[in-house]
Amino acid sequence: MASASRKAALLAAAAALLVFLPSLGHGWTNYDDPMFLLGPTGWRGLGLANWRWAFLSNVGSVYQPLAWLSYGLDYTLWGMDARGYHLQSALWHALSAALMFFVSRRVLWAVRPGPAKDVDAAALIVALVFALHPLRVESVSWASERRDVICCAFMLATVLAHLRRARAAAFGFFLLSLLAKGQALMLPVALFALDFAAWKRPSLKDKWPLFALSAVFGVIGMGAQERIRWTYDQHGLLARVMQACYALVFYVWKTILPYGLMPLYELRPPMNPFEPRFVLSAALVLAALTACWRQRKTRPWLAASAFWYAVLLFPVSGLFQFGPQLVADRYSLVATMPLAILAGVASMRRETAAKVVVLALAVLCLRQQRYWADSESLWTRVLAGDPSSATGQASLGVVRATEGRLSEARTLFQGALDSFPGCVEDQDRLVALLARGDGEAAELSRLRESVETHPVCRKARANIGAVLAQSGSLNEAVRILEISVRLDPNDEGARINLARARAALSRGKRP
């Protein structure tokens, strides 16, 4: 039977790789790829300097040394050919599919023992549902999210080692997962749920070294994300709690019915916590908690699955809000593992239906990958679902400007500015205070936070300046670009465009 299990694991890995083959033909996008891969050069290679850079850098306020080293391997093998980068991401995901088979096989055997053949078949369904679900596309097909698939693979390896009671291996794999992405922080807590479901004997004895690692990397992660973390003045406690409730419902719902998935679900402050979707989500969360509590003895696996899901989603639920996303498909990668296992349990009695579900998920996964083929496809998809998305308008505007469609680009950039009421006024006020050297410290602090928290607003304004320069409106372009550089001296693009506009203005002609 060991041979049959290995064959099933290989089948799961092969299926994952096959379904994600279209992503190998994708190029770069302007969604974080310039910030992570096309801009920095410190990761390009595997020399000592590259290793040092990987462990000390904080690009994008993300600590991901293992992901940087994986990119360094890509650069050594492929240079900057995007196909090689997508290939490695797909291979990591294929490894996760195989590991998911072995993890679910052990869990299913403990929860619902039966003939080895039946357990293997159910575990294969779990691995395929997990690996071929369209929610996985963002993590696998987006080159800049390599940290997701590496972290997931080592988290699964940690769980498998824990189930086999191999403590040293579990510690090593957990360390590697944390070096890839901080979402693994809550795994030691989630393991209590796994112990309860599998053996009914949760224990702290074998987990305290994992908790120690979590504490260390928690401090590192909080420090890395300090610059992009939202304040409670910008996004209040009630809003965060309601956002977290929405996230808990959103990923379950999208796992069951993966329709309307988008590369970005944008959060625009101030968020109204009493919107019907947030209130309904809070009610559903309370109902689910009540159901799990009432059935904790008759269906302990239900409470264990809910606990695993909520704990692993906790760091990215919105309670510690950073970035522009209300929710994100990639956050479901490790949190929804128990949902796939529940699908495997159901498949033991409905094998034909399970196969139909797997096939449908594979088709939807192939379709979802098309949106990540290039920047045009990506942002067109975002704006189709959310026409007022500031990030979507600003990013598609960059595409249009690159194509020379300046009028369309300027309209999109202006739309991005209009999505943040008071954006331009706050920037102008801050520049005026800085120029005069006066103003109350509290106001300066508030305006600085506004500028830092809404980088899309700042970038959209700088891009309007660049478009005006290309259109020949040099005086206006110089004025806007001067403000942009004053607001963000590290914006190299704005500095270059300002220098070109000034030079063209001095010569009395367009740049």
Short mmCIF file of C-alpha atoms in Angstrom, two decimals:
data_model
loop_
_atom_site.label_atom_id
_atom_site.label_comp_id
_atom_site.label_asym_id
_atom_site.label_seq_id
_atom_site.Cartn_x
_atom_site.Cartn_y
_atom_site.Cartn_z
CA MET A 1 0.00 0.00 0.00
CA ALA A 2 2.96 2.30 0.56
CA SER A 3 3.67 2.15 -3.16
CA ALA A 4 0.04 2.98 -3.98
CA SER A 5 0.17 5.98 -1.65
CA ARG A 6 3.32 7.31 -3.30
CA LYS A 7 1.71 6.94 -6.71
CA ALA A 8 -1.36 8.85 -5.54
CA ALA A 9 0.85 11.66 -4.17
CA LEU A 10 2.73 11.85 -7.48
CA LEU A 11 -0.58 11.96 -9.31
CA ALA A 12 -1.70 14.93 -7.20
CA ALA A 13 1.58 16.74 -7.88
CA ALA A 14 1.40 16.00 -11.61
CA ALA A 15 -2.19 17.25 -11.81
CA ALA A 16 -1.27 20.50 -10.05
CA LEU A 17 1.66 21.07 -12.39
CA LEU A 18 -0.40 20.24 -15.47
CA VAL A 19 -3.26 22.59 -14.57
CA PHE A 20 -0.86 25.46 -13.89
CA LEU A 21 1.14 25.00 -17.11
CA PRO A 22 -0.58 28.02 -18.75
CA SER A 23 1.00 30.29 -16.14
CA LEU A 24 4.44 29.40 -17.48
CA GLY A 25 3.66 31.52 -20.53
CA HIS A 26 2.82 34.62 -18.48
CA GLY A 27 5.10 37.63 -18.33
CA TRP A 28 5.62 40.22 -15.63
CA THR A 29 2.82 42.47 -14.41
CA ASN A 30 2.97 45.95 -12.90
CA TYR A 31 1.37 44.62 -9.70
CA ASP A 32 4.35 44.53 -7.28
CA ASP A 33 6.65 42.85 -9.83
CA PRO A 34 8.49 46.16 -10.42
CA MET A 35 8.90 46.66 -6.66
CA PHE A 36 10.06 43.12 -5.86
CA LEU A 37 11.65 41.70 -9.00
CA LEU A 38 12.23 44.26 -11.73
CA GLY A 39 13.60 47.04 -9.52
CA PRO A 40 15.91 45.59 -6.81
CA THR A 41 19.05 43.81 -7.91
CA GLY A 42 20.39 42.55 -4.58
CA TRP A 43 18.62 39.20 -4.93
CA ARG A 44 19.99 38.44 -8.39
CA GLY A 45 22.38 35.57 -7.79
CA LEU A 46 23.40 33.15 -5.04
CA GLY A 47 26.65 34.70 -3.87
CA LEU A 48 27.44 35.71 -0.30
CA ALA A 49 26.31 39.29 -0.96
CA ASN A 50 22.97 38.00 -2.26
CA TRP A 51 22.46 35.86 0.83
CA ARG A 52 23.25 38.81 3.08
CA TRP A 53 20.84 41.01 1.13
CA ALA A 54 18.09 38.38 1.32
CA PHE A 55 18.24 38.18 5.12
CA LEU A 56 18.61 41.92 5.75
CA SER A 57 16.29 43.48 3.16
CA ASN A 58 12.79 44.76 3.82
CA VAL A 59 11.50 45.46 0.32
CA GLY A 60 7.76 46.09 0.33
CA SER A 61 7.75 45.83 4.15
CA VAL A 62 7.94 42.04 3.80
CA TYR A 63 10.51 39.75 5.43
CA GLN A 64 10.99 36.80 3.04
CA PRO A 65 14.65 35.69 2.85
CA LEU A 66 13.82 32.20 1.59
CA ALA A 67 11.70 33.62 -1.23
CA TRP A 68 14.55 35.96 -2.21
CA LEU A 69 16.96 33.04 -2.37
CA SER A 70 14.53 31.13 -4.57
CA TYR A 71 14.46 34.12 -6.93
CA GLY A 72 18.26 34.11 -6.84
CA LEU A 73 18.20 30.52 -8.07
CA ASP A 74 15.82 31.53 -10.87
CA TYR A 75 18.14 34.36 -11.90
CA THR A 76 21.12 31.98 -11.96
CA LEU A 77 19.21 29.55 -14.19
CA TRP A 78 17.05 31.79 -16.38
CA GLY A 79 18.22 35.37 -16.04
CA MET A 80 15.10 37.56 -16.16
CA ASP A 81 13.00 35.20 -18.28
CA ALA A 82 9.63 35.24 -16.49
CA ARG A 83 8.82 31.70 -17.62
CA GLY A 84 11.44 30.22 -15.31
CA TYR A 85 10.06 32.11 -12.31
CA HIS A 86 6.53 30.87 -12.96
CA LEU A 87 7.86 27.34 -13.39
CA GLN A 88 9.47 27.31 -9.95
CA SER A 89 6.28 28.60 -8.34
CA ALA A 90 4.29 25.84 -10.03
CA LEU A 91 6.80 23.23 -8.83
CA TRP A 92 6.49 24.41 -5.23
CA HIS A 93 2.72 24.15 -5.54
CA ALA A 94 3.01 20.64 -6.98
CA LEU A 95 5.12 19.69 -3.94
CA SER A 96 2.38 21.09 -1.68
CA ALA A 97 -0.20 18.94 -3.48
CA ALA A 98 1.82 15.80 -2.75
CA LEU A 99 2.37 16.80 0.88
CA MET A 100 -1.32 17.57 1.25
CA PHE A 101 -2.07 14.00 0.21
CA PHE A 102 0.13 12.54 2.95
CA VAL A 103 -1.16 14.95 5.60
CA SER A 104 -4.82 14.34 4.78
CA ARG A 105 -4.24 10.58 4.58
CA ARG A 106 -3.04 10.52 8.19
CA VAL A 107 -5.82 12.82 9.38
CA LEU A 108 -8.52 10.87 7.57
CA TRP A 109 -7.17 7.60 8.93
CA ALA A 110 -7.38 8.99 12.46
CA VAL A 111 -10.81 10.59 12.07
CA ARG A 112 -12.53 7.98 9.92
CA PRO A 113 -10.48 4.78 9.61
CA GLY A 114 -11.31 2.34 6.84
CA PRO A 115 -9.73 0.26 4.09
CA ALA A 116 -6.42 1.75 2.99
CA LYS A 117 -7.66 1.96 -0.59
CA ASP A 118 -10.64 4.10 0.42
CA VAL A 119 -8.55 6.37 2.62
CA ASP A 120 -6.02 6.87 -0.19
CA ALA A 121 -8.81 7.73 -2.62
CA ALA A 122 -10.28 10.29 -0.22
CA ALA A 123 -6.84 11.78 0.48
CA LEU A 124 -6.27 12.16 -3.25
CA ILE A 125 -9.55 14.06 -3.55
CA VAL A 126 -8.40 16.35 -0.71
CA ALA A 127 -5.08 17.04 -2.44
CA LEU A 128 -6.76 17.77 -5.77
CA VAL A 129 -9.46 20.01 -4.29
CA PHE A 130 -6.75 21.91 -2.45
CA ALA A 131 -4.29 22.18 -5.35
CA LEU A 132 -6.66 22.82 -8.27
CA HIS A 133 -8.98 25.30 -6.61
CA PRO A 134 -9.05 28.67 -8.43
CA LEU A 135 -8.33 30.43 -5.12
CA ARG A 136 -4.78 29.08 -5.54
CA VAL A 137 -4.18 31.03 -8.75
CA GLU A 138 -3.10 34.28 -7.12
CA SER A 139 -0.40 32.55 -5.08
CA VAL A 140 0.92 30.40 -7.93
CA SER A 141 0.51 32.56 -11.03
CA TRP A 142 1.74 35.84 -9.50
CA ALA A 143 5.54 35.81 -9.54
CA SER A 144 5.82 38.26 -6.64
CA GLU A 145 3.84 35.92 -4.36
CA ARG A 146 6.44 33.14 -4.41
CA ARG A 147 6.55 33.39 -0.61
CA ASP A 148 3.04 31.93 -0.45
CA VAL A 149 3.81 28.64 -2.15
CA ILE A 150 7.12 28.14 -0.34
CA CYS A 151 5.54 28.89 3.04
CA CYS A 152 2.65 26.52 2.28
CA ALA A 153 4.95 23.64 1.32
CA PHE A 154 7.00 23.92 4.49
CA MET A 155 3.90 24.37 6.65
CA LEU A 156 2.53 21.11 5.27
CA ALA A 157 5.91 19.47 5.87
CA THR A 158 5.76 20.76 9.46
CA VAL A 159 2.29 19.28 9.95
CA LEU A 160 3.36 15.95 8.47
CA ALA A 161 6.43 15.80 10.72
CA HIS A 162 4.25 16.67 13.71
CA LEU A 163 1.81 13.86 12.87
CA ARG A 164 4.77 11.49 12.65
CA ARG A 165 6.04 12.85 16.00
CA ALA A 166 9.34 13.92 14.41
CA ARG A 167 9.95 17.00 16.58
CA ALA A 168 13.33 18.03 15.16
CA ALA A 169 12.03 17.85 11.59
CA ALA A 170 8.91 19.80 12.55
CA PHE A 171 11.06 22.54 14.08
CA GLY A 172 13.27 22.76 10.98
CA PHE A 173 10.38 22.86 8.53
CA PHE A 174 8.55 25.45 10.62
CA LEU A 175 11.63 27.67 10.64
CA LEU A 176 11.80 27.45 6.84
CA SER A 177 8.12 28.33 6.52
CA LEU A 178 8.62 31.44 8.65
CA LEU A 179 11.61 32.44 6.55
CA ALA A 180 9.27 32.40 3.56
CA LYS A 181 6.23 34.24 4.98
CA GLY A 182 4.90 35.37 8.32
CA GLN A 183 1.42 33.84 7.90
CA ALA A 184 2.87 30.64 9.33
CA LEU A 185 3.14 32.33 12.75
CA MET A 186 -0.08 30.81 14.09
CA LEU A 187 0.63 27.22 13.03
CA PRO A 188 1.66 26.02 16.54
CA VAL A 189 -1.76 27.13 17.83
CA ALA A 190 -3.50 25.43 14.91
CA LEU A 191 -1.68 22.18 15.71
CA PHE A 192 -3.73 21.95 18.92
CA ALA A 193 -6.82 21.59 16.74
CA LEU A 194 -5.09 18.89 14.69
CA ASP A 195 -4.13 16.99 17.84
CA PHE A 196 -7.70 17.20 19.10
CA ALA A 197 -9.13 15.92 15.81
CA ALA A 198 -6.60 13.12 15.37
CA TRP A 199 -5.81 11.90 18.88
CA LYS A 200 -8.07 13.84 21.30
CA ARG A 201 -4.89 14.61 23.31
CA PRO A 202 -3.62 18.16 22.66
CA SER A 203 -0.24 18.76 24.29
CA LEU A 204 2.02 21.78 24.74
CA LYS A 205 5.15 19.73 25.41
CA ASP A 206 6.12 19.20 21.77
CA LYS A 207 5.08 22.69 20.66
CA TRP A 208 6.91 25.14 22.90
CA PRO A 209 9.96 25.34 20.57
CA LEU A 210 7.55 26.26 17.75
CA PHE A 211 5.95 28.93 19.91
CA ALA A 212 9.40 30.37 20.62
CA LEU A 213 10.06 30.64 16.89
CA SER A 214 6.68 32.29 16.38
CA ALA A 215 7.49 34.91 19.01
CA VAL A 216 10.82 35.80 17.37
CA PHE A 217 9.40 36.05 13.86
CA GLY A 218 6.34 37.89 15.13
CA VAL A 219 8.58 40.69 16.34
CA ILE A 220 10.46 40.69 13.03
CA GLY A 221 7.23 40.78 11.03
CA MET A 222 5.65 43.58 13.05
CA GLY A 223 8.79 45.66 12.63
CA ALA A 224 8.90 45.03 8.88
CA GLN A 225 5.29 46.11 8.39
CA GLU A 226 5.37 49.14 10.68
CA ARG A 227 5.49 51.56 7.76
CA ILE A 228 2.40 50.22 5.99
CA ARG A 229 0.26 49.40 9.02
CA TRP A 230 -2.97 51.36 9.29
CA THR A 231 -3.63 53.40 12.43
CA TYR A 232 -6.84 53.11 14.42
CA ASP A 233 -7.70 56.68 13.44
CA GLN A 234 -7.74 55.57 9.81
CA HIS A 235 -9.39 52.19 10.40
CA GLY A 236 -11.13 51.79 13.75
CA LEU A 237 -11.47 48.73 15.98
CA LEU A 238 -15.13 48.07 15.11
CA ALA A 239 -14.33 48.31 11.41
CA ARG A 240 -11.47 45.82 11.84
CA VAL A 241 -13.65 43.35 13.75
CA MET A 242 -16.37 43.50 11.11
CA GLN A 243 -13.74 43.15 8.36
CA ALA A 244 -12.39 40.04 10.12
CA CYS A 245 -15.91 38.56 10.30
CA TYR A 246 -16.35 39.28 6.60
CA ALA A 247 -13.02 37.57 5.82
CA LEU A 248 -14.02 34.45 7.78
CA VAL A 249 -17.19 34.13 5.74
CA PHE A 250 -15.66 35.24 2.43
CA TYR A 251 -13.06 32.46 2.13
CA VAL A 252 -15.52 29.72 3.07
CA TRP A 253 -18.04 31.05 0.58
CA LYS A 254 -15.48 31.40 -2.20
CA THR A 255 -14.16 27.91 -1.46
CA ILE A 256 -17.66 26.50 -1.93
CA LEU A 257 -18.58 28.76 -4.86
CA PRO A 258 -15.43 30.21 -6.49
CA TYR A 259 -17.22 32.71 -8.70
CA GLY A 260 -16.21 36.34 -9.26
CA LEU A 261 -12.65 35.98 -7.95
CA MET A 262 -10.51 39.09 -8.48
CA PRO A 263 -6.83 39.97 -8.13
CA LEU A 264 -7.72 42.81 -5.75
CA TYR A 265 -10.65 43.53 -3.43
CA GLU A 266 -9.83 47.06 -2.42
CA LEU A 267 -10.49 48.55 1.00
CA ARG A 268 -11.30 52.25 0.89
CA PRO A 269 -11.50 54.15 4.15
CA PRO A 270 -13.53 55.08 6.00
CA MET A 271 -15.14 51.65 5.99
CA ASN A 272 -18.77 51.54 7.11
CA PRO A 273 -18.92 48.56 9.52
CA PHE A 274 -22.73 48.52 9.30
CA GLU A 275 -22.89 47.68 5.60
CA PRO A 276 -25.25 44.72 5.11
CA ARG A 277 -22.45 42.40 3.97
CA PHE A 278 -20.45 43.05 7.15
CA VAL A 279 -23.45 42.74 9.48
CA LEU A 280 -24.55 39.50 7.80
CA SER A 281 -21.01 38.11 8.06
CA ALA A 282 -20.86 38.88 11.78
CA ALA A 283 -24.20 37.11 12.29
CA LEU A 284 -22.98 34.05 10.37
CA VAL A 285 -19.76 33.92 12.41
CA LEU A 286 -21.75 34.00 15.65
CA ALA A 287 -24.05 31.25 14.33
CA ALA A 288 -21.05 29.11 13.36
CA LEU A 289 -19.45 29.57 16.78
CA THR A 290 -22.70 28.52 18.45
CA ALA A 291 -23.01 25.44 16.23
CA CYS A 292 -19.42 24.36 16.89
CA TRP A 293 -19.87 24.75 20.64
CA ARG A 294 -23.11 22.77 20.74
CA GLN A 295 -21.63 19.93 18.67
CA ARG A 296 -18.18 19.90 20.31
CA LYS A 297 -18.80 16.42 21.72
CA THR A 298 -20.80 14.78 18.93
CA ARG A 299 -18.77 16.32 16.07
CA PRO A 300 -15.40 17.38 17.52
CA TRP A 301 -13.85 17.49 14.06
CA LEU A 302 -16.17 20.40 13.19
CA ALA A 303 -14.85 22.55 16.04
CA ALA A 304 -11.27 21.51 15.26
CA SER A 305 -11.63 22.49 11.60
CA ALA A 306 -13.17 25.84 12.48
CA PHE A 307 -10.42 26.53 15.01
CA TRP A 308 -7.67 25.69 12.49
CA TYR A 309 -9.28 27.92 9.87
CA ALA A 310 -9.81 30.92 12.16
CA VAL A 311 -6.38 30.73 13.78
CA LEU A 312 -4.41 30.60 10.52
CA LEU A 313 -6.50 33.39 9.05
CA PHE A 314 -6.05 35.57 12.13
CA PRO A 315 -2.85 37.43 11.06
CA VAL A 316 -4.36 38.46 7.71
CA SER A 317 -8.01 38.85 8.73
CA GLY A 318 -7.88 42.65 8.89
CA LEU A 319 -7.43 43.01 12.63
CA PHE A 320 -3.87 44.10 11.88
CA GLN A 321 -4.67 45.93 8.67
CA PHE A 322 -1.89 46.71 6.23
CA GLY A 323 -2.03 47.23 2.50
CA PRO A 324 -5.01 48.16 0.34
CA GLN A 325 -6.89 44.83 0.38
CA LEU A 326 -10.15 44.10 2.17
CA VAL A 327 -9.60 40.38 1.53
CA ALA A 328 -7.25 38.53 -0.83
CA ASP A 329 -7.49 35.14 -2.54
CA ARG A 330 -3.93 34.29 -1.49
CA TYR A 331 -4.82 34.45 2.21
CA SER A 332 -6.95 31.32 1.80
CA LEU A 333 -4.00 29.12 0.83
CA VAL A 334 -3.13 27.68 4.24
CA ALA A 335 -6.26 28.60 6.18
CA THR A 336 -8.70 26.54 4.09
CA MET A 337 -6.82 23.24 4.36
CA PRO A 338 -9.46 21.73 6.70
CA LEU A 339 -12.19 22.60 4.19
CA ALA A 340 -10.42 20.42 1.63
CA ILE A 341 -10.16 17.61 4.19
CA LEU A 342 -13.90 17.86 4.86
CA ALA A 343 -14.41 17.47 1.11
CA GLY A 344 -12.34 14.29 1.30
CA VAL A 345 -14.54 12.92 4.09
CA ALA A 346 -17.64 13.61 1.99
CA SER A 347 -16.04 11.94 -1.04
CA MET A 348 -15.85 8.59 0.76
CA ARG A 349 -19.55 8.13 0.05
CA ARG A 350 -19.90 10.18 -3.15
CA GLU A 351 -16.90 9.32 -5.30
CA THR A 352 -18.51 10.24 -8.63
CA ALA A 353 -19.67 13.63 -7.37
CA ALA A 354 -16.20 14.29 -5.96
CA LYS A 355 -14.60 13.63 -9.35
CA VAL A 356 -17.02 16.05 -11.02
CA VAL A 357 -16.15 18.72 -8.45
CA VAL A 358 -12.42 18.24 -9.03
CA LEU A 359 -12.88 18.53 -12.80
CA ALA A 360 -14.98 21.69 -12.41
CA LEU A 361 -12.37 23.25 -10.13
CA ALA A 362 -9.62 22.49 -12.66
CA VAL A 363 -11.60 24.22 -15.43
CA LEU A 364 -12.21 27.28 -13.24
CA CYS A 365 -8.55 27.32 -12.24
CA LEU A 366 -7.47 27.39 -15.89
CA ARG A 367 -9.89 30.23 -16.54
CA GLN A 368 -8.72 32.24 -13.53
CA GLN A 369 -5.10 32.08 -14.70
CA ARG A 370 -5.94 34.16 -17.77
CA TYR A 371 -6.42 37.24 -15.61
CA TRP A 372 -2.78 37.05 -14.48
CA ALA A 373 -1.28 36.78 -17.97
CA ASP A 374 -0.33 40.47 -18.16
CA SER A 375 -1.07 43.86 -16.62
CA GLU A 376 -3.84 44.63 -19.11
CA SER A 377 -5.78 41.45 -18.28
CA LEU A 378 -5.22 41.82 -14.55
CA TRP A 379 -6.44 45.40 -14.12
CA THR A 380 -9.25 45.08 -16.62
CA ARG A 381 -10.54 42.23 -14.47
CA VAL A 382 -10.25 44.31 -11.29
CA LEU A 383 -12.12 47.26 -12.79
CA ALA A 384 -14.81 44.98 -14.20
CA GLY A 385 -15.63 43.94 -10.65
CA ASP A 386 -14.87 47.25 -8.93
CA PRO A 387 -14.92 50.22 -11.36
CA SER A 388 -13.93 52.68 -8.61
CA SER A 389 -10.81 50.76 -7.51
CA ALA A 390 -8.05 53.36 -7.10
CA THR A 391 -5.28 50.79 -7.49
CA GLY A 392 -6.96 49.34 -10.58
CA GLN A 393 -7.38 52.74 -12.24
CA ALA A 394 -3.86 53.88 -11.42
CA SER A 395 -2.27 50.64 -12.59
CA LEU A 396 -4.26 50.43 -15.82
CA GLY A 397 -3.40 54.09 -16.34
CA VAL A 398 0.27 53.14 -16.34
CA VAL A 399 -0.46 50.57 -19.04
CA ARG A 400 -2.29 53.16 -21.13
CA ALA A 401 0.50 55.72 -20.67
CA THR A 402 3.06 53.15 -21.80
CA GLU A 403 0.96 52.57 -24.91
CA GLY A 404 0.92 56.32 -25.59
CA ARG A 405 -2.80 56.68 -24.88
CA LEU A 406 -2.22 59.72 -22.68
CA SER A 407 -5.75 61.06 -22.51
CA GLU A 408 -7.10 57.72 -21.27
CA ALA A 409 -4.21 57.42 -18.83
CA ARG A 410 -4.87 60.86 -17.34
CA THR A 411 -8.57 60.04 -16.90
CA LEU A 412 -7.68 56.84 -15.07
CA PHE A 413 -5.14 58.59 -12.83
CA GLN A 414 -7.67 61.27 -11.96
CA GLY A 415 -10.19 58.56 -11.13
CA ALA A 416 -7.67 57.04 -8.73
CA LEU A 417 -7.26 60.41 -6.99
CA ASP A 418 -11.01 60.90 -6.76
CA SER A 419 -11.38 57.56 -5.00
CA PHE A 420 -9.68 59.03 -1.91
CA PRO A 421 -11.58 62.14 -0.71
CA GLY A 422 -9.19 64.76 0.60
CA CYS A 423 -6.14 63.05 -0.90
CA VAL A 424 -4.89 66.02 -2.90
CA GLU A 425 -5.88 68.52 -0.20
CA ASP A 426 -3.89 66.62 2.45
CA GLN A 427 -0.85 66.49 0.19
CA ASP A 428 -1.00 70.19 -0.63
CA ARG A 429 -1.44 71.11 3.02
CA LEU A 430 1.53 68.96 4.05
CA VAL A 431 3.78 70.48 1.37
CA ALA A 432 2.72 74.00 2.41
CA LEU A 433 3.52 73.32 6.07
CA LEU A 434 6.88 71.78 5.20
CA ALA A 435 7.75 74.73 2.94
CA ARG A 436 6.96 77.28 5.65
CA GLY A 437 8.49 75.24 8.42
CA ASP A 438 5.49 75.72 10.68
CA GLY A 439 2.31 73.92 11.67
CA GLU A 440 1.39 71.89 14.70
CA ALA A 441 3.22 68.60 15.16
CA ALA A 442 -0.07 66.70 15.47
CA GLU A 443 -1.29 67.95 12.12
CA LEU A 444 2.02 67.18 10.43
CA SER A 445 1.87 63.65 11.87
CA ARG A 446 -1.68 63.13 10.65
CA LEU A 447 -0.86 64.34 7.16
CA ARG A 448 2.26 62.19 7.00
CA GLU A 449 0.21 59.13 7.95
CA SER A 450 -2.32 59.97 5.24
CA VAL A 451 0.41 60.23 2.63
CA GLU A 452 2.09 57.00 3.74
CA THR A 453 -1.11 54.97 3.99
CA HIS A 454 -2.38 55.89 0.53
CA PRO A 455 0.59 55.39 -1.82
CA VAL A 456 -1.76 54.90 -4.78
CA CYS A 457 -3.02 58.45 -4.32
CA ARG A 458 0.54 59.79 -4.27
CA LYS A 459 1.59 57.72 -7.27
CA ALA A 460 -1.49 58.69 -9.28
CA ARG A 461 -0.64 62.35 -8.80
CA ALA A 462 2.97 61.82 -9.86
CA ASN A 463 1.72 59.93 -12.91
CA ILE A 464 -0.55 62.81 -13.86
CA GLY A 465 2.53 65.02 -13.81
CA ALA A 466 4.36 62.60 -16.10
CA VAL A 467 1.41 62.47 -18.53
CA LEU A 468 1.18 66.27 -18.58
CA ALA A 469 4.90 66.47 -19.39
CA GLN A 470 4.49 64.04 -22.27
CA SER A 471 1.49 66.04 -23.50
CA GLY A 472 3.48 69.28 -23.51
CA SER A 473 1.90 70.96 -20.45
CA LEU A 474 5.33 71.49 -18.92
CA ASN A 475 4.59 74.23 -16.37
CA GLU A 476 1.75 72.26 -14.78
CA ALA A 477 3.79 69.06 -14.97
CA VAL A 478 6.73 70.64 -13.14
CA ARG A 479 4.43 71.99 -10.41
CA ILE A 480 2.80 68.61 -9.78
CA LEU A 481 6.06 66.66 -9.97
CA GLU A 482 7.75 69.05 -7.53
CA ILE A 483 4.98 68.33 -5.03
CA SER A 484 5.31 64.60 -5.66
CA VAL A 485 9.06 64.62 -5.06
CA ARG A 486 8.64 66.72 -1.94
CA LEU A 487 6.12 64.21 -0.61
CA ASP A 488 8.22 61.18 -1.52
CA PRO A 489 11.93 61.92 -2.13
CA ASN A 490 12.49 58.18 -2.74
CA ASP A 491 10.20 58.10 -5.78
CA GLU A 492 12.91 57.74 -8.39
CA GLY A 493 10.44 57.81 -11.27
CA ALA A 494 9.00 61.16 -10.18
CA ARG A 495 12.51 62.59 -9.76
CA ILE A 496 13.54 61.51 -13.25
CA ASN A 497 10.34 62.87 -14.80
CA LEU A 498 10.78 66.17 -12.95
CA ALA A 499 14.34 66.54 -14.20
CA ARG A 500 13.25 65.85 -17.77
CA ALA A 501 10.31 68.27 -17.57
CA ARG A 502 12.54 71.03 -16.17
CA ALA A 503 15.12 70.46 -18.88
CA ALA A 504 12.47 70.54 -21.59
CA LEU A 505 10.94 73.68 -20.11
CA SER A 506 14.30 75.41 -20.10
CA ARG A 507 14.78 74.50 -23.75
CA GLY A 508 11.25 75.63 -24.56
CA LYS A 509 10.14 72.30 -25.99
CA ARG A 510 8.55 68.99 -25.02
CA PRO A 511 10.75 66.29 -23.45
#
